[in-house]
Amino acid sequence: MGKALEDKLNESNFTIFNSMDDWVRIVGPDGKNIFINQSLREAKAKSPDLEIYLNENLPLNLTSENEAIRDTTVVEEKLISNKYYSIKASPIFIDDSYRGIIEVFRDITRETMMKIELFDANRSMLDDIRFVRKVQSSILPKDRVYGNIDLSGIYNPSENVSGDLYDIVKIDDDKYAFYIADVMGHGVKSSIMTMFIKVSIFSIFDKYPDFSPSEALLKLRKRFYELEMDSSQYFTAWLGIFDFKDHSLTYSNAGHNCPPMIYKKKSGECEYLHANGRMISNIIEPDVYNELSTIVEHGDKILFFTDGAIEATDENKNEFGLQRLEDSFSNHKDLNKVYKEIDDFTWGEQQDDITLAMISYKEN
């Protein structure tokens, strides 16, 4: 049978095989080499290990007892003589009769090494991103009581790192500032910007403890402008100052399109802490941020959020929306239950960072 195959092949012209840089061999049903091309012959002459490999490693679809595998082209990748090869073995049929296997070895060492280098680089980059995420998570305030403020938060980035941030800053024993910010985009660039915001706001109130929310945001904008960032970079922020002496909350908004909701225990109603102001960007002129005040009482709760919470979508691409969030907050007044409703609503991969924070006000 092997001779018949060889005769048939001799009727064809082997020149096409011999002109190939790839190694080619034809193996008969008995496992013997019927033909090897010029490239493979030259390689065998230079490497005794290759001769051993060819003798000891017959094509999978030749040695398999499974007829379905035998009649199918099989592709493998193997390391031979310190080089990587993609090996394609295809059955040969003559007059509908199985006569052997043609096996082609293609050197993919360069491509494989590039894949390995890319994998190592990606792994190193992911390690760096995980480190940045760990650092970013650590800069968020702990869930605990700060003066009259009982703070809790949920931080769930869409990627390994986020452009969302919230924080509380002690100004003095009777004053605390709280803010929530959302940096454009995702990834390491945005996460580093959140660290800039945190450090800047802390230092602003450390140096200027008498600043109002509007003054603090203008100073933050000035420091951002001095970074000379790319013109496409911007962020939004809502900032309020709690005064425990008169139980007031004075606040300003720098383009944050997710105004916090305050649940008034006395009235049993939910209101929005709206304020006007432009986002912080080096291509938009600074504004005199609008400043408003409200009284907070024992039992009042304030929900802070970023747009990822209301833009979460279901399987029909319907957004969770502001009304659902307001209803959930009014009904539960519990941060974990609000987040669960968002999570249960969401279908598929999370598209944006979801950050929620809640303040429960307690009078001493």
Coordinates of C-alpha atoms in Angstrom, one line a residue:
M1 CA 0.0 0.0 0.0
G2 CA 2.8 2.3 0.8
K3 CA 4.4 1.7 -2.5
A4 CA 1.2 2.5 -4.3
L5 CA 1.0 5.8 -2.5
E6 CA 4.6 6.5 -3.4
D7 CA 3.9 5.7 -7.0
K8 CA 0.9 8.0 -7.0
L9 CA 2.9 10.8 -5.5
N10 CA 5.7 10.3 -8.0
E11 CA 3.1 11.0 -10.6
S12 CA 2.8 14.5 -9.0
N13 CA 5.7 16.9 -8.9
F14 CA 7.5 17.1 -5.6
T15 CA 9.1 20.4 -6.7
I16 CA 6.4 22.4 -4.9
F17 CA 7.3 20.6 -1.6
N18 CA 11.0 21.0 -2.1
S19 CA 10.7 24.7 -2.7
M20 CA 8.9 25.2 0.6
D21 CA 10.8 26.6 3.6
D22 CA 8.4 24.6 5.8
W23 CA 9.2 21.0 6.6
V24 CA 7.0 18.5 4.8
R25 CA 6.8 14.8 5.3
I26 CA 4.4 12.1 4.1
V27 CA 3.8 9.2 6.4
G28 CA 2.2 5.9 5.3
P29 CA -0.3 4.0 7.2
D30 CA 2.5 1.8 8.6
G31 CA 4.1 4.8 10.2
K32 CA 7.1 4.9 7.7
N33 CA 8.2 8.1 6.0
I34 CA 7.4 7.9 2.3
F35 CA 8.7 11.4 1.5
I36 CA 10.4 14.3 3.2
N37 CA 11.1 17.5 1.4
Q38 CA 14.5 19.3 0.9
S39 CA 14.1 21.6 3.9
L40 CA 13.4 18.7 6.3
R41 CA 16.3 16.6 4.9
E42 CA 18.7 19.5 5.5
A43 CA 17.4 20.0 9.0
K44 CA 17.7 16.3 9.8
A45 CA 21.3 16.3 8.7
K46 CA 22.1 19.2 11.1
S47 CA 20.2 17.9 14.1
P48 CA 20.2 14.3 15.3
D49 CA 17.5 15.3 17.8
L50 CA 15.2 16.0 14.9
E51 CA 15.7 12.5 13.5
I52 CA 14.8 11.0 16.9
Y53 CA 11.7 13.2 17.1
L54 CA 10.4 12.2 13.7
N55 CA 10.9 8.5 14.5
E56 CA 9.2 8.7 17.8
N57 CA 6.4 11.2 17.2
L58 CA 4.0 10.1 14.5
P59 CA 1.0 12.3 13.6
L60 CA -1.9 12.1 16.0
N61 CA -4.4 11.3 13.4
L62 CA -2.3 8.4 12.2
T63 CA -1.9 6.7 15.5
S64 CA -5.5 7.4 16.7
E65 CA -7.9 4.5 16.7
N66 CA -10.7 7.0 16.4
E67 CA -11.7 7.1 12.7
A68 CA -13.2 10.6 13.1
I69 CA -9.8 11.9 14.3
R70 CA -7.9 10.0 11.7
D71 CA -10.0 11.6 8.9
T72 CA -9.6 15.1 10.3
T73 CA -6.8 17.7 9.9
V74 CA -5.0 18.0 13.2
V75 CA -3.0 21.1 14.2
E76 CA -0.6 21.1 17.1
E77 CA 2.2 23.3 18.5
K78 CA 5.3 21.6 19.8
L79 CA 8.8 22.5 20.9
I80 CA 11.4 20.7 18.7
S81 CA 15.2 21.3 19.1
N82 CA 14.6 24.5 21.1
K83 CA 12.2 25.9 18.4
Y84 CA 8.5 26.2 18.3
Y85 CA 6.6 24.6 15.4
S86 CA 3.0 24.6 14.3
I87 CA 2.4 21.1 12.9
K88 CA -0.5 20.5 10.6
A89 CA -1.3 16.8 9.7
S90 CA -3.9 16.1 7.0
P91 CA -5.1 12.7 5.8
I92 CA -4.4 11.6 2.2
F93 CA -7.1 9.7 0.3
I94 CA -6.7 8.2 -3.1
D95 CA -9.8 6.9 -4.9
D96 CA -11.6 7.3 -1.6
S97 CA -9.1 5.0 0.1
Y98 CA -7.1 6.2 3.1
R99 CA -3.4 6.1 2.2
G100 CA -1.5 8.1 4.9
I101 CA -0.8 11.5 6.3
I102 CA 0.9 14.7 5.0
E103 CA 2.5 16.6 7.8
V104 CA 3.7 20.3 7.5
F105 CA 6.0 21.8 10.1
R106 CA 6.0 25.7 10.2
D107 CA 8.6 27.5 12.4
I108 CA 6.6 29.8 14.7
T109 CA 9.4 30.5 17.1
R110 CA 9.4 34.2 16.5
E111 CA 5.7 34.6 16.8
T112 CA 5.6 32.4 19.9
M113 CA 8.4 34.3 21.6
M114 CA 6.5 37.5 20.8
K115 CA 3.4 36.0 22.4
I116 CA 5.4 35.0 25.5
E117 CA 6.9 38.5 25.8
L118 CA 3.5 40.1 25.3
F119 CA 2.0 37.8 27.9
D120 CA 4.8 38.6 30.4
A121 CA 4.4 42.4 29.7
N122 CA 0.6 42.1 30.2
R123 CA 1.1 40.1 33.4
S124 CA 3.5 42.8 34.6
M125 CA 1.0 45.5 33.7
L126 CA -1.8 43.7 35.4
D127 CA 0.3 43.4 38.5
D128 CA 0.9 47.1 38.4
I129 CA -2.8 47.8 37.8
R130 CA -3.8 45.6 40.8
F131 CA -1.3 47.5 42.9
V132 CA -2.8 50.8 41.8
R133 CA -6.3 49.4 42.6
K134 CA -5.2 48.4 46.0
V135 CA -3.7 51.8 46.7
Q136 CA -6.8 53.5 45.3
S137 CA -9.1 51.4 47.5
S138 CA -7.0 52.2 50.5
I139 CA -7.4 56.0 50.0
L140 CA -11.2 55.8 50.3
P141 CA -12.5 56.7 53.8
K142 CA -13.4 53.9 56.1
D143 CA -17.0 53.1 56.9
R144 CA -17.4 54.7 60.4
V145 CA -18.7 57.7 62.3
Y146 CA -17.0 61.1 61.8
G147 CA -18.4 63.5 64.3
N148 CA -22.1 63.6 63.5
I149 CA -21.6 61.8 60.3
D150 CA -22.1 58.0 59.9
L151 CA -20.5 57.2 56.6
S152 CA -20.7 54.0 54.5
G153 CA -19.6 53.5 50.9
I154 CA -19.6 51.0 48.0
Y155 CA -16.9 51.2 45.3
N156 CA -17.1 48.9 42.3
P157 CA -14.9 49.9 39.3
S158 CA -15.8 48.6 35.9
E159 CA -12.1 47.9 35.2
N160 CA -9.3 47.1 37.7
V161 CA -9.1 50.8 38.6
S162 CA -11.5 53.6 38.6
G163 CA -12.0 57.4 38.0
D164 CA -14.5 57.6 40.9
L165 CA -13.6 59.0 44.3
Y166 CA -15.3 60.1 47.5
D167 CA -13.7 61.3 50.7
I168 CA -14.3 63.1 54.0
V169 CA -12.0 65.8 55.4
K170 CA -11.9 67.0 59.0
I171 CA -11.6 70.8 59.0
D172 CA -12.0 71.1 62.8
D173 CA -14.0 69.4 65.5
D174 CA -17.2 71.0 64.3
K175 CA -16.7 71.0 60.6
Y176 CA -16.2 68.2 58.0
A177 CA -16.1 68.5 54.3
F178 CA -17.4 65.7 52.1
Y179 CA -17.0 65.4 48.3
I180 CA -17.6 62.9 45.5
A181 CA -15.8 63.2 42.2
D182 CA -15.9 61.5 38.8
V183 CA -12.9 61.7 36.5
M184 CA -13.5 61.3 32.7
G185 CA -12.6 57.8 31.4
H186 CA -11.2 54.7 33.2
G187 CA -8.0 53.0 33.8
V188 CA -4.7 54.1 35.4
K189 CA -4.8 57.6 34.0
S190 CA -8.1 58.4 35.7
S191 CA -7.1 56.6 38.9
I192 CA -4.0 58.7 39.3
M193 CA -6.2 61.8 38.8
T194 CA -8.4 60.7 41.7
M195 CA -5.2 60.7 43.9
F196 CA -4.4 64.2 42.7
I197 CA -7.9 65.3 43.7
K198 CA -7.7 63.7 47.1
V199 CA -4.3 65.2 47.9
S200 CA -5.3 68.6 46.6
I201 CA -8.6 68.9 48.5
F202 CA -6.9 67.8 51.7
S203 CA -4.2 70.4 51.4
I204 CA -6.6 73.1 50.4
F205 CA -8.6 72.7 53.6
D206 CA -5.4 72.2 55.6
K207 CA -4.1 75.6 54.4
Y208 CA -7.4 77.4 54.1
P209 CA -9.8 76.0 56.8
D210 CA -12.2 78.9 56.4
F211 CA -12.8 78.3 52.7
S212 CA -16.3 77.8 51.6
P213 CA -17.2 75.0 49.1
S214 CA -17.1 77.4 46.2
E215 CA -13.7 78.7 47.1
A216 CA -12.4 75.2 47.6
L217 CA -13.6 74.1 44.1
L218 CA -12.0 77.3 42.5
K219 CA -8.7 76.5 44.2
L220 CA -8.9 72.9 43.1
R221 CA -9.6 74.1 39.5
K222 CA -6.5 76.4 39.7
R223 CA -4.3 73.5 40.8
F224 CA -5.6 71.3 38.0
Y225 CA -4.9 74.0 35.5
E226 CA -1.4 74.3 36.7
L227 CA -0.8 70.6 35.8
E228 CA -1.1 71.6 32.1
M229 CA -2.9 68.4 31.4
D230 CA -4.2 67.3 28.0
S231 CA -7.2 69.4 26.9
S232 CA -9.5 66.4 26.9
Q233 CA -9.0 65.6 30.6
Y234 CA -11.7 66.8 33.0
F235 CA -13.6 65.8 36.1
T236 CA -16.7 66.7 38.0
A237 CA -17.1 67.1 41.7
W238 CA -19.8 67.8 44.3
L239 CA -18.5 69.3 47.6
G240 CA -20.3 70.1 50.9
I241 CA -19.3 71.3 54.3
F242 CA -21.1 70.0 57.4
D243 CA -21.2 72.4 60.4
F244 CA -22.2 70.6 63.5
K245 CA -22.8 73.8 65.5
D246 CA -25.8 74.9 63.5
H247 CA -26.4 71.5 61.7
S248 CA -26.0 73.1 58.3
L249 CA -24.7 71.6 55.1
T250 CA -23.4 74.2 52.6
Y251 CA -22.5 72.8 49.2
S252 CA -21.3 73.6 45.6
N253 CA -21.3 71.6 42.4
A254 CA -18.5 71.5 39.7
G255 CA -20.4 69.9 36.9
H256 CA -21.4 66.7 38.8
N257 CA -24.5 65.6 37.0
C258 CA -25.6 63.2 39.8
P259 CA -26.9 65.5 42.5
P260 CA -27.0 63.8 45.9
M261 CA -30.3 62.8 47.4
I262 CA -31.3 63.7 50.9
Y263 CA -34.0 61.9 52.7
K264 CA -35.6 64.1 55.4
K265 CA -36.8 61.9 58.2
K266 CA -39.2 64.6 59.6
S267 CA -41.1 65.0 56.3
G268 CA -40.5 61.5 55.0
E269 CA -39.6 62.9 51.6
C270 CA -36.5 62.8 49.3
E271 CA -35.0 65.9 47.8
Y272 CA -32.0 66.6 45.5
L273 CA -29.1 68.8 46.6
H274 CA -28.9 70.7 43.3
A275 CA -26.2 73.4 42.7
N276 CA -24.9 74.9 39.5
G277 CA -21.3 75.0 38.3
R278 CA -19.1 74.0 35.5
M279 CA -16.9 70.9 35.4
I280 CA -13.2 71.3 36.2
S281 CA -11.2 71.4 33.0
N282 CA -8.4 73.5 31.6
I283 CA -10.3 74.5 28.5
I284 CA -13.4 75.8 30.3
E285 CA -13.1 79.1 32.2
P286 CA -13.7 78.8 35.9
D287 CA -17.0 79.9 37.3
V288 CA -18.2 81.3 40.6
Y289 CA -19.7 78.1 41.8
N290 CA -23.2 78.5 43.1
E291 CA -23.5 77.9 46.9
L292 CA -26.5 76.6 48.7
S293 CA -27.3 75.5 52.2
T294 CA -29.8 73.2 54.0
I295 CA -30.4 72.0 57.5
V296 CA -29.6 68.4 58.3
E297 CA -31.3 66.7 61.3
H298 CA -30.9 63.6 63.3
G299 CA -32.0 60.6 61.1
D300 CA -31.6 62.4 57.8
K301 CA -29.7 60.4 55.2
I302 CA -27.9 61.5 52.1
L303 CA -27.1 59.3 49.1
F304 CA -24.1 60.2 46.9
F305 CA -23.5 58.5 43.6
T306 CA -21.7 58.6 40.2
D307 CA -23.4 58.1 36.8
G308 CA -22.4 54.4 36.7
A309 CA -25.3 53.8 39.2
I310 CA -28.0 55.3 37.0
E311 CA -26.6 54.3 33.6
A312 CA -26.5 50.5 34.5
T313 CA -28.6 48.7 31.8
D314 CA -30.7 45.6 31.7
E315 CA -30.9 43.0 28.9
N316 CA -33.0 45.4 26.8
K317 CA -30.6 48.3 27.2
N318 CA -32.9 50.2 29.6
E319 CA -31.1 52.3 32.1
F320 CA -31.6 51.9 35.8
G321 CA -32.2 55.6 35.9
L322 CA -32.6 58.4 38.4
Q323 CA -36.2 57.6 39.3
R324 CA -35.4 53.9 40.2
L325 CA -32.5 55.1 42.3
E326 CA -34.7 57.6 44.1
D327 CA -37.4 55.0 44.7
S328 CA -34.9 52.5 46.0
F329 CA -33.3 55.0 48.3
S330 CA -36.7 56.2 49.6
N331 CA -37.9 52.7 50.2
H332 CA -34.8 51.2 51.8
K333 CA -32.7 54.0 53.1
D334 CA -30.0 51.3 53.2
L335 CA -26.9 51.5 51.0
N336 CA -26.5 47.7 50.5
K337 CA -30.1 47.2 49.5
V338 CA -29.9 50.1 47.0
Y339 CA -26.7 48.6 45.5
K340 CA -28.4 45.1 45.3
E341 CA -31.2 46.5 43.3
I342 CA -28.7 48.1 40.8
D343 CA -26.8 44.8 40.7
D344 CA -29.9 42.7 40.1
F345 CA -31.1 45.1 37.4
T346 CA -27.7 45.1 35.5
W347 CA -27.3 42.7 32.6
G348 CA -24.0 41.7 31.2
E349 CA -20.7 43.3 31.8
Q350 CA -20.6 46.5 33.9
Q351 CA -19.9 49.4 31.6
D352 CA -19.0 52.2 34.0
D353 CA -17.6 52.6 37.5
I354 CA -20.3 52.4 40.2
T355 CA -19.7 54.3 43.4
L356 CA -22.2 54.9 46.1
A357 CA -21.8 56.6 49.5
M358 CA -24.4 57.3 52.2
I359 CA -24.2 59.7 55.2
S360 CA -26.6 59.2 58.1
Y361 CA -26.6 62.3 60.2
K362 CA -26.6 61.9 64.0
E363 CA -27.0 64.8 66.4
N364 CA -25.0 64.5 69.6

